[in-house]
Short mmCIF file of N, CA and C in Angstrom, two decimals:
data_model
loop_
_atom_site.label_atom_id
_atom_site.label_comp_id
_atom_site.label_asym_id
_atom_site.label_seq_id
_atom_site.Cartn_x
_atom_site.Cartn_y
_atom_site.Cartn_z
N UNK D 7 -18.88 -19.40 26.68
CA UNK D 7 -18.63 -18.18 26.27
C UNK D 7 -19.65 -17.78 25.63
N UNK D 8 -19.98 -16.26 25.82
CA UNK D 8 -21.17 -15.74 25.30
C UNK D 8 -20.90 -15.38 23.70
N UNK D 9 -21.77 -15.17 23.01
CA UNK D 9 -21.78 -14.90 21.41
C UNK D 9 -21.22 -13.61 21.46
N UNK D 10 -21.25 -12.57 22.37
CA UNK D 10 -20.63 -11.43 21.97
C UNK D 10 -19.14 -11.24 22.11
N UNK D 11 -18.56 -12.38 23.25
CA UNK D 11 -17.23 -12.39 23.28
C UNK D 11 -16.77 -13.14 22.26
N UNK D 12 -17.36 -14.14 21.66
CA UNK D 12 -16.80 -14.86 20.39
C UNK D 12 -16.77 -13.81 19.27
N UNK D 13 -17.72 -12.93 18.99
CA UNK D 13 -17.69 -12.05 17.69
C UNK D 13 -16.47 -11.03 18.05
N UNK D 14 -16.31 -10.59 19.19
CA UNK D 14 -15.44 -9.52 19.52
C UNK D 14 -13.95 -10.19 19.17
N UNK D 15 -13.95 -11.51 19.93
CA UNK D 15 -12.44 -12.25 19.63
C UNK D 15 -12.10 -12.42 18.12
N UNK D 16 -13.08 -12.65 17.34
CA UNK D 16 -13.00 -12.95 15.97
C UNK D 16 -12.60 -11.66 15.30
N UNK D 17 -13.07 -10.87 15.59
CA UNK D 17 -12.93 -9.35 15.19
C UNK D 17 -11.33 -8.89 15.58
N UNK D 18 -10.91 -9.21 16.79
CA UNK D 18 -9.63 -8.87 17.15
C UNK D 18 -8.65 -9.97 16.39
N UNK D 19 -8.88 -11.06 16.38
CA UNK D 19 -8.03 -12.21 15.62
C UNK D 19 -7.78 -11.61 14.31
N UNK D 20 -8.58 -10.98 13.62
CA UNK D 20 -8.50 -10.27 12.24
C UNK D 20 -7.75 -9.04 12.39
N UNK D 21 -8.07 -8.08 13.17
CA UNK D 21 -7.59 -6.81 13.04
C UNK D 21 -6.32 -6.70 13.58
N UNK D 22 -5.68 -7.44 14.53
CA UNK D 22 -4.50 -7.26 15.33
C UNK D 22 -3.45 -7.36 14.44
N UNK D 23 -3.38 -8.91 13.69
CA UNK D 23 -2.31 -8.87 12.84
C UNK D 23 -2.53 -8.01 11.52
N UNK D 24 -3.76 -7.79 11.27
CA UNK D 24 -3.91 -6.73 10.00
C UNK D 24 -3.16 -5.22 10.23
N UNK D 25 -3.29 -4.91 11.38
CA UNK D 25 -2.76 -3.69 11.92
C UNK D 25 -1.03 -3.86 11.92
N UNK D 26 -0.61 -5.04 12.28
CA UNK D 26 0.83 -5.38 12.47
C UNK D 26 1.53 -5.20 10.96
N UNK D 27 0.83 -5.93 10.14
CA UNK D 27 1.20 -5.86 8.88
C UNK D 27 1.09 -4.52 8.03
N UNK D 28 0.19 -3.52 8.48
CA UNK D 28 0.05 -2.41 7.75
C UNK D 28 1.05 -1.40 8.34
N UNK D 29 1.46 -1.54 9.72
CA UNK D 29 2.57 -0.86 10.20
C UNK D 29 4.03 -1.26 9.55
N UNK D 30 4.09 -2.53 9.44
CA UNK D 30 5.18 -3.16 8.58
C UNK D 30 5.32 -2.38 7.24
N UNK D 31 4.25 -2.52 6.46
CA UNK D 31 3.99 -1.98 5.05
C UNK D 31 4.55 -0.57 5.05
N UNK D 32 4.03 0.30 6.03
CA UNK D 32 4.55 1.63 5.97
C UNK D 32 5.81 1.98 6.52
N UNK D 33 6.41 1.03 7.24
CA UNK D 33 7.96 1.19 7.61
C UNK D 33 8.70 0.69 6.30
N UNK D 34 8.43 -0.20 5.58
CA UNK D 34 8.97 -0.52 4.45
C UNK D 34 8.96 0.52 3.27
N UNK D 35 7.71 1.37 3.13
CA UNK D 35 7.55 2.20 2.16
C UNK D 35 8.35 3.54 2.61
N UNK D 36 8.35 3.84 3.83
CA UNK D 36 9.31 4.92 4.50
C UNK D 36 10.93 4.56 4.12
N UNK D 37 11.09 3.39 4.38
CA UNK D 37 12.68 2.84 4.17
C UNK D 37 12.91 3.12 2.60
N UNK D 38 11.92 2.67 1.77
CA UNK D 38 12.16 2.61 0.29
C UNK D 38 12.35 4.21 -0.12
N UNK D 39 11.46 4.93 0.31
CA UNK D 39 11.56 6.46 0.18
C UNK D 39 12.96 7.00 0.72
N UNK D 40 13.57 6.41 1.71
CA UNK D 40 14.76 7.02 2.37
C UNK D 40 15.91 6.57 1.47
N UNK D 41 15.96 5.37 0.96
CA UNK D 41 16.73 4.92 0.04
C UNK D 41 16.69 5.79 -1.54
N UNK D 42 15.67 6.08 -1.88
CA UNK D 42 15.40 6.72 -3.13
C UNK D 42 16.01 8.40 -2.92
N UNK D 43 15.53 8.74 -1.58
CA UNK D 43 16.35 10.15 -1.16
C UNK D 43 17.69 10.34 -1.40
N UNK D 44 18.43 9.21 -0.62
CA UNK D 44 19.80 9.43 -0.32
C UNK D 44 20.50 9.07 -1.63
N UNK D 45 19.86 8.13 -2.58
CA UNK D 45 20.38 7.97 -3.94
C UNK D 45 20.31 9.02 -4.66
N UNK D 46 19.20 9.73 -4.68
CA UNK D 46 18.90 10.96 -5.60
C UNK D 46 20.07 12.01 -5.11
N UNK D 47 20.13 12.16 -3.94
CA UNK D 47 21.31 13.19 -3.32
C UNK D 47 22.52 12.81 -3.80
N UNK D 48 22.96 11.63 -3.72
CA UNK D 48 24.16 10.98 -4.18
C UNK D 48 24.54 11.22 -5.57
N UNK D 49 23.50 11.01 -6.31
CA UNK D 49 23.57 10.74 -7.84
C UNK D 49 23.12 12.11 -8.58
N UNK D 50 22.96 13.45 -7.93
CA UNK D 50 22.40 14.37 -8.50
C UNK D 50 23.67 15.49 -8.50
N UNK D 51 24.14 15.72 -9.56
CA UNK D 51 25.39 16.52 -9.66
C UNK D 51 25.02 18.02 -9.22
N UNK D 52 26.02 18.79 -8.82
CA UNK D 52 25.64 20.13 -8.75
C UNK D 52 24.81 20.64 -7.50
N UNK D 53 24.33 19.51 -6.87
CA UNK D 53 23.45 19.97 -5.98
C UNK D 53 24.13 19.62 -4.58
N UNK D 54 24.57 20.61 -3.41
CA UNK D 54 25.09 20.52 -2.42
C UNK D 54 24.38 19.41 -1.59
N UNK D 55 25.22 18.49 -0.76
CA UNK D 55 24.56 17.50 -0.05
C UNK D 55 23.70 18.15 1.17
N UNK D 56 23.97 19.03 1.66
CA UNK D 56 23.34 19.61 2.83
C UNK D 56 22.03 20.17 2.30
N UNK D 57 21.74 20.34 1.05
CA UNK D 57 20.31 20.45 0.52
C UNK D 57 19.32 19.49 1.03
N UNK D 58 19.63 18.09 0.84
CA UNK D 58 18.51 17.17 1.23
C UNK D 58 18.71 16.84 2.77
N UNK D 59 19.62 17.34 3.60
CA UNK D 59 19.98 16.84 4.83
C UNK D 59 18.74 16.88 5.77
N UNK D 60 17.90 18.07 5.60
CA UNK D 60 16.75 18.11 6.41
C UNK D 60 15.61 17.14 6.27
N UNK D 61 15.50 16.87 4.91
CA UNK D 61 14.54 15.74 4.38
C UNK D 61 14.97 14.52 4.95
N UNK D 62 16.21 14.16 4.83
CA UNK D 62 16.64 12.86 5.42
C UNK D 62 16.33 12.66 6.79
N UNK D 63 16.73 13.75 7.52
CA UNK D 63 16.30 13.87 8.97
C UNK D 63 15.09 13.50 9.35
N UNK D 64 14.17 14.34 8.72
CA UNK D 64 12.46 14.20 8.88
C UNK D 64 12.18 12.64 8.35
N UNK D 65 12.85 12.15 7.55
CA UNK D 65 12.57 10.61 6.83
C UNK D 65 12.88 9.78 8.09
N UNK D 66 14.20 10.05 8.77
CA UNK D 66 14.60 9.14 9.95
C UNK D 66 13.67 9.27 10.90
N UNK D 67 13.00 10.40 11.29
CA UNK D 67 12.32 10.60 12.30
C UNK D 67 11.07 9.88 12.06
N UNK D 68 10.65 9.92 10.93
CA UNK D 68 9.37 9.16 10.51
C UNK D 68 9.69 7.72 10.79
N UNK D 69 10.93 7.05 10.32
CA UNK D 69 11.11 5.66 10.50
C UNK D 69 11.16 5.29 11.92
N UNK D 70 11.77 6.10 12.74
CA UNK D 70 11.74 5.76 14.21
C UNK D 70 10.23 5.82 14.82
N UNK D 71 9.55 6.89 14.46
CA UNK D 71 8.13 6.83 14.87
C UNK D 71 7.28 5.49 14.56
N UNK D 72 7.59 5.10 13.29
CA UNK D 72 6.94 3.85 12.91
C UNK D 72 7.49 2.58 13.77
N UNK D 73 8.66 2.51 13.92
CA UNK D 73 9.24 1.36 14.93
C UNK D 73 8.58 1.43 16.08
N UNK D 74 8.59 2.73 16.80
CA UNK D 74 7.80 2.90 18.03
C UNK D 74 6.39 2.53 17.77
N UNK D 75 5.86 2.69 17.00
CA UNK D 75 4.28 2.28 16.84
C UNK D 75 4.21 0.86 16.43
N UNK D 76 5.16 0.25 15.78
CA UNK D 76 5.30 -1.13 15.71
C UNK D 76 5.45 -1.79 17.20
N UNK D 77 6.34 -1.34 17.88
CA UNK D 77 6.57 -1.88 19.31
C UNK D 77 5.08 -1.95 20.10
N UNK D 78 4.73 -0.54 20.03
CA UNK D 78 3.28 -0.66 20.63
C UNK D 78 2.24 -1.56 20.22
N UNK D 79 2.16 -1.81 19.10
CA UNK D 79 1.17 -2.76 18.40
C UNK D 79 1.43 -4.13 19.01
N UNK D 80 2.71 -4.32 18.88
CA UNK D 80 3.19 -5.75 19.37
C UNK D 80 2.87 -5.75 21.07
N UNK D 81 3.03 -5.09 21.73
CA UNK D 81 2.71 -4.63 23.02
C UNK D 81 1.15 -5.19 23.29
N UNK D 82 0.17 -4.21 22.59
CA UNK D 82 -1.03 -4.52 22.63
C UNK D 82 -1.64 -5.80 22.29
N UNK D 83 -0.78 -6.46 21.27
CA UNK D 83 -1.03 -7.84 20.75
C UNK D 83 -0.89 -8.73 22.01
N UNK D 84 0.19 -8.60 22.83
CA UNK D 84 0.35 -9.45 23.80
C UNK D 84 -0.62 -9.10 25.02
N UNK D 85 -1.11 -8.06 25.18
CA UNK D 85 -2.03 -7.30 26.32
C UNK D 85 -3.26 -8.10 25.77
N UNK D 86 -3.68 -8.04 24.65
CA UNK D 86 -4.91 -8.70 24.24
C UNK D 86 -5.04 -10.09 24.43
N UNK D 87 -3.94 -10.78 24.28
CA UNK D 87 -4.08 -12.33 24.47
C UNK D 87 -4.09 -12.72 25.60
N UNK D 88 -3.32 -11.72 26.85
CA UNK D 88 -3.64 -11.97 28.11
C UNK D 88 -4.98 -11.93 28.47
N UNK D 89 -5.63 -10.86 28.11
CA UNK D 89 -6.91 -10.56 28.16
C UNK D 89 -7.94 -11.63 27.83
N UNK D 90 -7.70 -12.11 26.82
CA UNK D 90 -8.40 -13.33 26.10
C UNK D 90 -8.25 -14.57 27.12
N UNK D 91 -7.21 -14.72 27.60
CA UNK D 91 -6.88 -15.98 28.50
C UNK D 91 -7.69 -15.81 29.61
N UNK D 92 -7.77 -14.53 30.39
CA UNK D 92 -8.05 -14.20 31.71
C UNK D 92 -9.65 -14.10 31.48
N UNK D 93 -10.38 -13.56 30.31
CA UNK D 93 -11.67 -12.97 30.47
C UNK D 93 -12.59 -14.29 29.75
N UNK D 94 -12.10 -14.60 28.52
CA UNK D 94 -12.73 -15.72 27.85
C UNK D 94 -12.23 -17.10 28.08
N UNK D 95 -11.24 -17.35 28.89
CA UNK D 95 -10.59 -18.64 28.89
C UNK D 95 -9.89 -19.30 27.96
N UNK D 96 -9.58 -18.28 26.89
CA UNK D 96 -8.78 -19.10 25.78
C UNK D 96 -7.51 -19.63 26.27
N UNK D 97 -7.22 -20.60 25.44
CA UNK D 97 -5.96 -21.44 25.57
C UNK D 97 -5.07 -21.15 24.45
N UNK D 98 -4.55 -19.91 24.48
CA UNK D 98 -3.78 -19.24 23.20
C UNK D 98 -2.23 -19.77 23.71
N UNK D 99 -1.75 -20.69 22.82
CA UNK D 99 -0.47 -21.08 23.02
C UNK D 99 0.23 -20.25 21.96
N UNK D 100 -0.40 -19.92 20.77
CA UNK D 100 0.19 -19.38 19.74
C UNK D 100 -0.64 -18.20 19.33
N UNK D 101 -0.11 -17.09 18.86
CA UNK D 101 -0.81 -16.08 18.47
C UNK D 101 -1.46 -16.52 16.77
N UNK D 102 -2.80 -16.00 16.75
CA UNK D 102 -3.42 -16.61 15.38
C UNK D 102 -2.58 -16.50 14.13
N UNK D 103 -1.63 -15.52 13.90
CA UNK D 103 -0.86 -15.50 12.70
C UNK D 103 0.05 -16.58 12.60
N UNK D 104 0.68 -17.15 13.81
CA UNK D 104 1.50 -18.13 13.81
C UNK D 104 0.89 -19.46 13.69
N UNK D 105 -0.41 -19.30 14.38
CA UNK D 105 -1.21 -20.65 14.27
C UNK D 105 -1.80 -21.10 13.06
N UNK D 106 -1.72 -20.11 11.82
CA UNK D 106 -2.34 -20.44 10.78
C UNK D 106 -3.54 -19.49 10.36
N UNK D 107 -3.99 -18.84 11.34
CA UNK D 107 -4.95 -17.93 10.98
C UNK D 107 -4.68 -16.57 10.33
N UNK D 108 -3.33 -16.50 10.13
CA UNK D 108 -2.96 -15.20 9.74
C UNK D 108 -3.23 -15.33 8.10
N UNK D 109 -3.43 -16.62 7.54
CA UNK D 109 -3.82 -16.63 6.18
C UNK D 109 -5.21 -15.82 5.86
N UNK D 110 -5.85 -16.02 6.83
CA UNK D 110 -7.32 -15.41 6.63
C UNK D 110 -7.02 -13.85 6.51
N UNK D 111 -6.26 -13.67 7.51
CA UNK D 111 -5.95 -12.06 7.53
C UNK D 111 -5.57 -11.52 6.44
N UNK D 112 -4.56 -12.14 5.78
CA UNK D 112 -3.96 -11.84 4.44
C UNK D 112 -5.20 -11.69 3.36
N UNK D 113 -6.15 -12.50 3.51
CA UNK D 113 -7.24 -12.50 2.49
C UNK D 113 -7.99 -10.96 2.82
N UNK D 114 -8.10 -10.86 4.12
CA UNK D 114 -9.07 -9.83 4.48
C UNK D 114 -8.38 -8.35 3.90
N UNK D 115 -7.08 -8.45 4.35
CA UNK D 115 -6.34 -6.89 4.06
C UNK D 115 -5.70 -6.99 2.70
N UNK D 116 -5.61 -8.02 2.04
CA UNK D 116 -4.95 -8.04 0.66
C UNK D 116 -6.13 -7.58 -0.38
#
């Protein structure tokens, strides 16, 4: 295998799981914000419930968009693993984060 393919593979092994984690972090952040907004609407007296409804709907759309992004990133992960097997002859039985390489990713992204 060429050195160029090895370098590219190492970069992807680091970057793909990092992207997955960041999308999950964004989804958690938006979900937390949703909880705060709904709690504030419920707990704030004198403000009609309809006042925050548009905001809650926008947050729900943002959550759904992130779920879609997460699915796309997971499909990209699978496609890249297939390309690695076909192009570089990698024998990938498990993805890097499952195989223990994810610990290195945490150091890179943390």
